[in-house]
């Protein structure tokens, strides 16, 4: 693996020359401009890290507040199946699920009885208890967001933002490099067109 770092033709060496063309007499103005752009892209990607972290942190605060609001309006309850849940059937043309919607009944905090479809494991017998969440009216609702969910969502938001910024920077750098490569190729063609030809190499 040493040739990747110390070799003159390895990818790391080529990247170093592209990033630091230095005073090489073969380095063209376009090479130095490309090196400057590459340095700016790397710097911008590094500066985007704290920005993405700040956005993720702000999102975490909103998620925590939303989780607290969810918790105040939702309560856990227990539903009882009114009939057996369907048995899952899996064949070569269909994909089975781990749960199925089955009619059940539950009682809210005021003692009012409700019925509706709840998710139950396939084949669960009638009368099976199923944990559910209900709102202030006793209707079915989803489970409130938790602190761990808020952390996961916030990290995901920060990472996606940073990835999007880096992808945009890389795209700009690649487009500029493509334009420069075409200009350099055209310059080579013009130089070759005026090169004196004597019928043999000097």
mmCIF file of C-alpha atoms in Angstrom:
data_model
loop_
_atom_site.group_PDB
_atom_site.id
_atom_site.type_symbol
_atom_site.label_atom_id
_atom_site.label_comp_id
_atom_site.label_asym_id
_atom_site.label_seq_id
_atom_site.Cartn_x
_atom_site.Cartn_y
_atom_site.Cartn_z
ATOM 1 C CA UNK A 1 0.000 0.000 0.000
ATOM 2 C CA UNK A 2 3.028 2.277 0.244
ATOM 3 C CA UNK A 3 2.915 3.147 -3.446
ATOM 4 C CA UNK A 4 -0.457 4.822 -2.878
ATOM 5 C CA UNK A 5 1.192 7.362 -0.605
ATOM 6 C CA UNK A 6 4.808 7.644 -1.751
ATOM 7 C CA UNK A 7 4.584 6.650 -5.409
ATOM 8 C CA UNK A 8 4.732 9.350 -8.053
ATOM 9 C CA UNK A 9 1.816 7.885 -10.028
ATOM 10 C CA UNK A 10 -0.511 6.673 -7.266
ATOM 11 C CA UNK A 11 -3.974 8.233 -6.763
ATOM 12 C CA UNK A 12 -2.878 10.088 -3.612
ATOM 13 C CA UNK A 13 0.174 11.504 -5.361
ATOM 14 C CA UNK A 14 -1.931 12.615 -8.326
ATOM 15 C CA UNK A 15 -4.430 14.255 -5.997
ATOM 16 C CA UNK A 16 -1.610 16.040 -4.165
ATOM 17 C CA UNK A 17 -0.218 17.397 -7.442
ATOM 18 C CA UNK A 18 -3.676 18.527 -8.498
ATOM 19 C CA UNK A 19 -4.234 20.244 -5.167
ATOM 20 C CA UNK A 20 -0.734 21.770 -4.952
ATOM 21 C CA UNK A 21 0.646 22.380 -8.464
ATOM 22 C CA UNK A 22 3.312 24.604 -6.867
ATOM 23 C CA UNK A 23 5.929 26.186 -9.111
ATOM 24 C CA UNK A 24 5.988 23.342 -11.593
ATOM 25 C CA UNK A 25 6.888 24.823 -14.976
ATOM 26 C CA UNK A 26 4.412 22.424 -16.616
ATOM 27 C CA UNK A 27 1.511 23.718 -14.526
ATOM 28 C CA UNK A 28 -0.815 25.867 -16.610
ATOM 29 C CA UNK A 29 -3.010 28.697 -15.473
ATOM 30 C CA UNK A 30 -6.011 26.408 -15.736
ATOM 31 C CA UNK A 31 -4.239 23.877 -13.481
ATOM 32 C CA UNK A 32 -3.701 26.532 -10.807
ATOM 33 C CA UNK A 33 -7.317 27.685 -11.105
ATOM 34 C CA UNK A 34 -8.522 24.086 -10.753
ATOM 35 C CA UNK A 35 -6.316 23.644 -7.679
ATOM 36 C CA UNK A 36 -7.758 26.819 -6.126
ATOM 37 C CA UNK A 37 -11.305 25.622 -6.818
ATOM 38 C CA UNK A 38 -10.544 22.218 -5.288
ATOM 39 C CA UNK A 39 -9.185 23.875 -2.139
ATOM 40 C CA UNK A 40 -12.302 26.024 -1.892
ATOM 41 C CA UNK A 41 -14.524 22.957 -2.304
ATOM 42 C CA UNK A 42 -12.698 21.130 0.506
ATOM 43 C CA UNK A 43 -12.874 24.215 2.736
ATOM 44 C CA UNK A 44 -16.585 24.685 2.052
ATOM 45 C CA UNK A 45 -17.261 21.007 2.820
ATOM 46 C CA UNK A 46 -15.467 21.379 6.159
ATOM 47 C CA UNK A 47 -17.318 24.601 6.995
ATOM 48 C CA UNK A 48 -20.618 22.880 6.172
ATOM 49 C CA UNK A 49 -20.098 20.407 9.033
ATOM 50 C CA UNK A 50 -20.888 22.856 11.885
ATOM 51 C CA UNK A 51 -23.738 24.338 9.830
ATOM 52 C CA UNK A 52 -25.296 20.896 9.360
ATOM 53 C CA UNK A 53 -24.758 20.177 13.061
ATOM 54 C CA UNK A 54 -26.538 23.419 13.992
ATOM 55 C CA UNK A 55 -29.474 22.579 11.719
ATOM 56 C CA UNK A 56 -29.667 19.089 13.232
ATOM 57 C CA UNK A 57 -29.571 20.568 16.738
ATOM 58 C CA UNK A 58 -32.387 22.994 15.922
ATOM 59 C CA UNK A 59 -34.408 20.143 14.444
ATOM 60 C CA UNK A 60 -33.803 18.143 17.620
ATOM 61 C CA UNK A 61 -35.339 20.928 19.686
ATOM 62 C CA UNK A 62 -38.430 20.960 17.472
ATOM 63 C CA UNK A 63 -38.695 17.177 17.575
ATOM 64 C CA UNK A 64 -38.464 17.118 21.384
ATOM 65 C CA UNK A 65 -41.186 19.766 21.632
ATOM 66 C CA UNK A 66 -43.366 17.801 19.199
ATOM 67 C CA UNK A 67 -42.788 14.608 21.180
ATOM 68 C CA UNK A 68 -43.864 16.368 24.373
ATOM 69 C CA UNK A 69 -47.013 17.627 22.630
ATOM 70 C CA UNK A 70 -47.761 14.131 21.353
ATOM 71 C CA UNK A 71 -47.409 12.644 24.824
ATOM 72 C CA UNK A 72 -49.906 15.061 26.379
ATOM 73 C CA UNK A 73 -52.659 14.153 23.926
ATOM 74 C CA UNK A 74 -52.164 10.398 23.654
ATOM 75 C CA UNK A 75 -52.484 7.611 26.177
ATOM 76 C CA UNK A 76 -51.777 3.881 26.006
ATOM 77 C CA UNK A 77 -54.694 1.447 26.138
ATOM 78 C CA UNK A 78 -55.466 -2.199 25.531
ATOM 79 C CA UNK A 79 -57.701 -3.490 22.767
ATOM 80 C CA UNK A 80 -59.210 -6.971 22.661
ATOM 81 C CA UNK A 81 -59.772 -8.767 19.392
ATOM 82 C CA UNK A 82 -63.404 -9.455 18.578
ATOM 83 C CA UNK A 83 -62.390 -12.226 16.184
ATOM 84 C CA UNK A 84 -59.277 -14.151 15.272
ATOM 85 C CA UNK A 85 -56.735 -12.382 13.100
ATOM 86 C CA UNK A 86 -56.342 -13.851 9.605
ATOM 87 C CA UNK A 87 -53.566 -16.371 9.156
ATOM 88 C CA UNK A 88 -50.721 -15.100 7.018
ATOM 89 C CA UNK A 89 -50.344 -16.913 3.711
ATOM 90 C CA UNK A 90 -47.057 -16.589 1.850
ATOM 91 C CA UNK A 91 -46.526 -18.009 -1.612
ATOM 92 C CA UNK A 92 -44.140 -17.397 -4.484
ATOM 93 C CA UNK A 93 -46.192 -14.481 -5.815
ATOM 94 C CA UNK A 94 -47.013 -12.594 -2.620
ATOM 95 C CA UNK A 95 -45.204 -11.212 0.399
ATOM 96 C CA UNK A 96 -46.657 -11.826 3.832
ATOM 97 C CA UNK A 97 -46.794 -9.181 6.562
ATOM 98 C CA UNK A 98 -46.057 -9.495 10.262
ATOM 99 C CA UNK A 99 -49.373 -7.887 11.242
ATOM 100 C CA UNK A 100 -52.901 -7.638 9.916
ATOM 101 C CA UNK A 101 -55.814 -5.331 10.714
ATOM 102 C CA UNK A 102 -58.457 -7.070 12.823
ATOM 103 C CA UNK A 103 -61.606 -5.730 14.459
ATOM 104 C CA UNK A 104 -61.186 -5.113 18.185
ATOM 105 C CA UNK A 105 -62.758 -3.229 21.067
ATOM 106 C CA UNK A 106 -61.314 -1.023 23.804
ATOM 107 C CA UNK A 107 -62.463 1.328 26.552
ATOM 108 C CA UNK A 108 -61.228 4.895 26.991
ATOM 109 C CA UNK A 109 -60.492 6.736 30.237
ATOM 110 C CA UNK A 110 -64.151 7.829 30.530
ATOM 111 C CA UNK A 111 -65.386 4.263 30.262
ATOM 112 C CA UNK A 112 -66.774 4.670 26.746
ATOM 113 C CA UNK A 113 -66.480 1.603 24.538
ATOM 114 C CA UNK A 114 -64.958 1.846 21.053
ATOM 115 C CA UNK A 115 -64.452 -0.559 18.184
ATOM 116 C CA UNK A 116 -62.124 -0.424 15.225
ATOM 117 C CA UNK A 117 -59.406 -2.180 13.320
ATOM 118 C CA UNK A 118 -56.116 -2.730 15.133
ATOM 119 C CA UNK A 119 -52.893 -4.383 14.037
ATOM 120 C CA UNK A 120 -52.555 -7.930 15.317
ATOM 121 C CA UNK A 121 -50.161 -10.786 14.684
ATOM 122 C CA UNK A 122 -51.577 -13.175 12.063
ATOM 123 C CA UNK A 123 -53.460 -16.040 13.654
ATOM 124 C CA UNK A 124 -54.033 -14.276 17.004
ATOM 125 C CA UNK A 125 -57.172 -15.760 18.591
ATOM 126 C CA UNK A 126 -60.275 -13.764 19.486
ATOM 127 C CA UNK A 127 -59.933 -12.070 22.855
ATOM 128 C CA UNK A 128 -56.189 -11.460 22.474
ATOM 129 C CA UNK A 129 -54.975 -8.234 24.087
ATOM 130 C CA UNK A 130 -53.272 -5.728 21.792
ATOM 131 C CA UNK A 131 -51.498 -2.578 23.004
ATOM 132 C CA UNK A 132 -52.786 0.578 21.309
ATOM 133 C CA UNK A 133 -52.626 4.346 21.651
ATOM 134 C CA UNK A 134 -55.744 6.526 21.796
ATOM 135 C CA UNK A 135 -56.311 10.282 21.668
ATOM 136 C CA UNK A 136 -58.396 12.454 24.020
ATOM 137 C CA UNK A 137 -61.610 11.281 22.303
ATOM 138 C CA UNK A 138 -60.682 7.638 22.690
ATOM 139 C CA UNK A 139 -60.003 7.149 18.985
ATOM 140 C CA UNK A 140 -57.049 5.168 17.673
ATOM 141 C CA UNK A 141 -53.899 7.155 17.013
ATOM 142 C CA UNK A 142 -50.218 6.506 16.467
ATOM 143 C CA UNK A 143 -47.668 6.179 19.246
ATOM 144 C CA UNK A 144 -46.069 9.475 20.304
ATOM 145 C CA UNK A 145 -42.564 10.286 19.182
ATOM 146 C CA UNK A 146 -39.851 9.430 21.667
ATOM 147 C CA UNK A 147 -36.583 11.109 22.601
ATOM 148 C CA UNK A 148 -34.593 8.450 20.732
ATOM 149 C CA UNK A 149 -36.678 9.108 17.607
ATOM 150 C CA UNK A 150 -35.981 12.821 17.923
ATOM 151 C CA UNK A 151 -32.231 12.161 18.156
ATOM 152 C CA UNK A 152 -32.276 9.807 15.159
ATOM 153 C CA UNK A 153 -34.300 12.225 13.017
ATOM 154 C CA UNK A 154 -32.048 15.140 13.939
ATOM 155 C CA UNK A 155 -28.852 13.253 13.094
ATOM 156 C CA UNK A 156 -30.407 12.144 9.827
ATOM 157 C CA UNK A 157 -31.378 15.724 8.928
ATOM 158 C CA UNK A 158 -27.855 16.974 9.654
ATOM 159 C CA UNK A 159 -26.209 14.211 7.649
ATOM 160 C CA UNK A 160 -28.517 14.620 4.654
ATOM 161 C CA UNK A 161 -27.900 18.364 4.638
ATOM 162 C CA UNK A 162 -24.126 17.880 4.702
ATOM 163 C CA UNK A 163 -24.280 15.203 1.999
ATOM 164 C CA UNK A 164 -26.403 17.508 -0.177
ATOM 165 C CA UNK A 165 -23.927 20.384 0.235
ATOM 166 C CA UNK A 166 -20.948 18.142 -0.539
ATOM 167 C CA UNK A 167 -22.715 16.645 -3.554
ATOM 168 C CA UNK A 168 -23.437 20.136 -4.886
ATOM 169 C CA UNK A 169 -19.820 21.215 -4.371
ATOM 170 C CA UNK A 170 -18.480 18.105 -6.077
ATOM 171 C CA UNK A 171 -20.868 18.627 -8.990
ATOM 172 C CA UNK A 172 -19.665 22.206 -9.467
ATOM 173 C CA UNK A 173 -16.019 21.102 -9.291
ATOM 174 C CA UNK A 174 -16.591 18.327 -11.832
ATOM 175 C CA UNK A 175 -18.401 20.644 -14.254
ATOM 176 C CA UNK A 176 -15.633 23.252 -14.039
ATOM 177 C CA UNK A 177 -12.989 20.573 -14.499
ATOM 178 C CA UNK A 178 -14.834 19.245 -17.552
ATOM 179 C CA UNK A 179 -14.877 22.725 -19.082
ATOM 180 C CA UNK A 180 -11.174 23.198 -18.314
ATOM 181 C CA UNK A 181 -10.312 19.790 -19.776
ATOM 182 C CA UNK A 182 -12.058 20.725 -23.018
ATOM 183 C CA UNK A 183 -10.244 24.040 -23.150
ATOM 184 C CA UNK A 184 -6.888 22.337 -22.517
ATOM 185 C CA UNK A 185 -7.614 19.733 -25.190
ATOM 186 C CA UNK A 186 -8.484 22.493 -27.648
ATOM 187 C CA UNK A 187 -5.254 24.319 -26.777
ATOM 188 C CA UNK A 188 -3.272 21.124 -27.432
ATOM 189 C CA UNK A 189 -4.962 20.743 -30.815
ATOM 190 C CA UNK A 190 -4.163 24.336 -31.783
ATOM 191 C CA UNK A 191 -0.539 23.926 -30.683
ATOM 192 C CA UNK A 192 -0.233 20.658 -32.612
ATOM 193 C CA UNK A 193 -1.760 22.230 -35.709
ATOM 194 C CA UNK A 194 0.990 24.863 -35.914
ATOM 195 C CA UNK A 195 3.813 22.486 -34.948
ATOM 196 C CA UNK A 196 6.260 22.260 -37.882
ATOM 197 C CA UNK A 197 6.301 18.850 -39.475
ATOM 198 C CA UNK A 198 9.445 17.664 -41.248
ATOM 199 C CA UNK A 199 8.229 14.189 -42.006
ATOM 200 C CA UNK A 200 10.078 12.636 -39.086
ATOM 201 C CA UNK A 201 10.503 13.197 -35.383
ATOM 202 C CA UNK A 202 13.424 15.452 -34.417
#
